[in-house]
PDB file of C-alpha atoms in Angstrom:
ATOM      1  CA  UNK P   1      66.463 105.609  81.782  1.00 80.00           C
ATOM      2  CA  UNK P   2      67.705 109.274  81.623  1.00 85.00           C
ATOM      3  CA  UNK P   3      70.282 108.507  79.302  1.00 85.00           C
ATOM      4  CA  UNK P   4      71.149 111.217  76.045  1.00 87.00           C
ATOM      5  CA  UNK P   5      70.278 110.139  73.266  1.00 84.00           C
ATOM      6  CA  UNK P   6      73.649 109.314  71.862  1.00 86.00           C
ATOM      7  CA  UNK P   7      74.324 107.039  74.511  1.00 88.00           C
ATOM      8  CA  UNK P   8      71.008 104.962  73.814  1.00 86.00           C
ATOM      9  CA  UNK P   9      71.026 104.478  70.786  1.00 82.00           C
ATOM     10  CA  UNK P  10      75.239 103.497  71.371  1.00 84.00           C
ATOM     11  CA  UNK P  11      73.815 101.356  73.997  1.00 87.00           C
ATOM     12  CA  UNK P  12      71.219  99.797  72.168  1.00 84.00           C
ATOM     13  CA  UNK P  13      73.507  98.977  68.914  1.00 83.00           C
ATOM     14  CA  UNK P  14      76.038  97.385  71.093  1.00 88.00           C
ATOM     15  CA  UNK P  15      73.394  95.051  72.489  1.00 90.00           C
ATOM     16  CA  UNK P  16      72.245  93.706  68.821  1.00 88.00           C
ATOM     17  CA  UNK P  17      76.161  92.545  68.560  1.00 89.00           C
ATOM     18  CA  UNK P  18      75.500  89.659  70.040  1.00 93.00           C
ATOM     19  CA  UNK P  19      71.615  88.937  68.722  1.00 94.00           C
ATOM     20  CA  UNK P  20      72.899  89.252  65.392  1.00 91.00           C
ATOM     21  CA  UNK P  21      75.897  86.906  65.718  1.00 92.00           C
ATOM     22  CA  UNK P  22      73.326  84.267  67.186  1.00 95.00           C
ATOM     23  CA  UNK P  23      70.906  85.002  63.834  1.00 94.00           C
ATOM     24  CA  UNK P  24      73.033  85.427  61.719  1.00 91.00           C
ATOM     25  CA  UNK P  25      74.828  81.842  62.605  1.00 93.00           C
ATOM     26  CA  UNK P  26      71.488  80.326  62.825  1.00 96.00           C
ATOM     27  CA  UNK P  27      70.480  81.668  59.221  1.00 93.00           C
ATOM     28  CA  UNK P  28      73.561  80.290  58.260  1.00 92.00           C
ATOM     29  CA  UNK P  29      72.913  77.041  59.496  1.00 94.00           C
ATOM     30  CA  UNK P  30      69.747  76.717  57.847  1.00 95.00           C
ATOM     31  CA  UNK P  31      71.298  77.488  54.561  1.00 91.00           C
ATOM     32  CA  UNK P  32      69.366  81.255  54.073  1.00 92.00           C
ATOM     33  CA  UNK P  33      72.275  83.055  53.428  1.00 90.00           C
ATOM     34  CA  UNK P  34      73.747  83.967  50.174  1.00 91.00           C
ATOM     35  CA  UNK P  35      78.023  83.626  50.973  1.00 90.00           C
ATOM     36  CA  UNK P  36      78.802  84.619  47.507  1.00 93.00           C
ATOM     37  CA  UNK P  37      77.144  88.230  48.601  1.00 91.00           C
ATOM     38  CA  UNK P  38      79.088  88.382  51.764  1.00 90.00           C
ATOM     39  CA  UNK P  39      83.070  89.294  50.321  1.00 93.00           C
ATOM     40  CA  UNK P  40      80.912  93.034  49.459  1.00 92.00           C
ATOM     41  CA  UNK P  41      78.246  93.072  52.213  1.00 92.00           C
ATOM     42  CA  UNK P  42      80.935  92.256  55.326  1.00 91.00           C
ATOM     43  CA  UNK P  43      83.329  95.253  53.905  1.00 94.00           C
ATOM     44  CA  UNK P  44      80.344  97.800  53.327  1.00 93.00           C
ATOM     45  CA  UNK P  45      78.566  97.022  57.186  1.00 91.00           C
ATOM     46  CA  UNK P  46      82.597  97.365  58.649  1.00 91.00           C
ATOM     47  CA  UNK P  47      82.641 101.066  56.637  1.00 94.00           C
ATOM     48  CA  UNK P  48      79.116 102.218  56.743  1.00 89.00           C
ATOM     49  CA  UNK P  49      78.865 101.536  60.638  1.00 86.00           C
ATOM     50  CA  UNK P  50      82.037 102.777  61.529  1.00 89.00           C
ATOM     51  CA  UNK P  51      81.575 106.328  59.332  1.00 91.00           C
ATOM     52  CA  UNK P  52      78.014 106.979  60.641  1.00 86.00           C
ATOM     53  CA  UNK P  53      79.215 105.819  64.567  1.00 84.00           C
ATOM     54  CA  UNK P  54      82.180 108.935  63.887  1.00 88.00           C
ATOM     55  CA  UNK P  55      79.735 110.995  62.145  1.00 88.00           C
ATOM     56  CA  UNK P  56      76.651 111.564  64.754  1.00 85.00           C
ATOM     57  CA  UNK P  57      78.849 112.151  67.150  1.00 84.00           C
ATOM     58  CA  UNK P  58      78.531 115.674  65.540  1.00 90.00           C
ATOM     59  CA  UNK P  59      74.949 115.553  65.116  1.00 89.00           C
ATOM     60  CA  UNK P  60      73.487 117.069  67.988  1.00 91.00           C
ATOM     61  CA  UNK P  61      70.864 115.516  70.347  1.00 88.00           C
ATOM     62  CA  UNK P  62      67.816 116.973  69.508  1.00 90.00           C
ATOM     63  CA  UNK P  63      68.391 116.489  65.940  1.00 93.00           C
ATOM     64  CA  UNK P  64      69.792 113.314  66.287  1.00 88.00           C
ATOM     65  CA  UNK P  65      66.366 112.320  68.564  1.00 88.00           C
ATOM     66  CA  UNK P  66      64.197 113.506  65.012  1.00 93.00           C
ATOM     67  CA  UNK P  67      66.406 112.174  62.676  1.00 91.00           C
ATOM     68  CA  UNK P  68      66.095 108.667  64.428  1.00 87.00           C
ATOM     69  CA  UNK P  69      62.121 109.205  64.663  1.00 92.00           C
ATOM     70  CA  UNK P  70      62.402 109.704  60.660  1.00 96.00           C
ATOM     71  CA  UNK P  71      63.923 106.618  60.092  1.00 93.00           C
ATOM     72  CA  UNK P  72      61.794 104.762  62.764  1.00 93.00           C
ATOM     73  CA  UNK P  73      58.596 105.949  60.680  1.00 97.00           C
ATOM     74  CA  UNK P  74      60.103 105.911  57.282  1.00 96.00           C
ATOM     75  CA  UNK P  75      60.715 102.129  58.165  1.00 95.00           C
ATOM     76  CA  UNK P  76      56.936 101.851  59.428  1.00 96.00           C
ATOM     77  CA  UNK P  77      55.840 102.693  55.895  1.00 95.00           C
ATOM     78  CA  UNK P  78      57.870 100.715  53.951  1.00 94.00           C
ATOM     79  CA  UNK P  79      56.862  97.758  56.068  1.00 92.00           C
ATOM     80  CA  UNK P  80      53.290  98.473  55.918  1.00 93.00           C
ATOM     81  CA  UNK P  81      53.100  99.038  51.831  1.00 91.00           C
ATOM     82  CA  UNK P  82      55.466  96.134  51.403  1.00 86.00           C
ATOM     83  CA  UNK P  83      53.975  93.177  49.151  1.00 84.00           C
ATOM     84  CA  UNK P  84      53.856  89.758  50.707  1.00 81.00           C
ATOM     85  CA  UNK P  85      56.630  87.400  49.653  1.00 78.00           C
ATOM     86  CA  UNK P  86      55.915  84.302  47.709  1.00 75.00           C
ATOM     87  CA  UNK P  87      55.557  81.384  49.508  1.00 73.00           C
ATOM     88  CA  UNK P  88      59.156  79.125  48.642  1.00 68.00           C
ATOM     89  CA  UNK P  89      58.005  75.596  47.308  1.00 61.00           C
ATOM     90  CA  UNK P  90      57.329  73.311  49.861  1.00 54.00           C
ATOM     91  CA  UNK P  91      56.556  75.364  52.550  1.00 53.00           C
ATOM     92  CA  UNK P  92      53.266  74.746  54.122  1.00 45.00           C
TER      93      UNK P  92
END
């Protein structure tokens, strides 16, 4: 769409706000979420989102563009020689 690179990925992030709100709620509602785990995980998102969003504004675009590639395909391999989970009891 002939947008840089730090505005796409800015752009895409602030679209999963929402998505993830819905999710998460839904998870929620379905009792798959751990709340004892979420007084740590809620502060650590708030800092580690708001650090990286200040720090790659530094980072510039062409790096930024392989460094995002890296994690896309370091995330492609971990998915691929990931185990299967166990099926949960009474699940068909």
């Amino acid at each position: 769409l002939g947008l840089t690179q730090h505005m796409a990925q800015g752009t895409s992030l602030l679209v999963m706000v929402p998505v993830s709100l819905v999710g998460s709620f839904t998870h929620w509602k379905l009792g798959n979420v751990k709340t004892k785990l979420l007084p740590w995980m809620i502060p650590g998102a708030v800092i580690g989102t708001t650090a990286s969003s200040l720090l790659v504004g530094f980072i510039p675009q062409d790096i930024l563009r392989w460094l995002f590639a890296a994690v896309l395909l370091w995330t492609v391999f971990k998915y691929v020689r990931a185990k299967k989970p166990a099926k949960d009891i009474g699940q068909d």
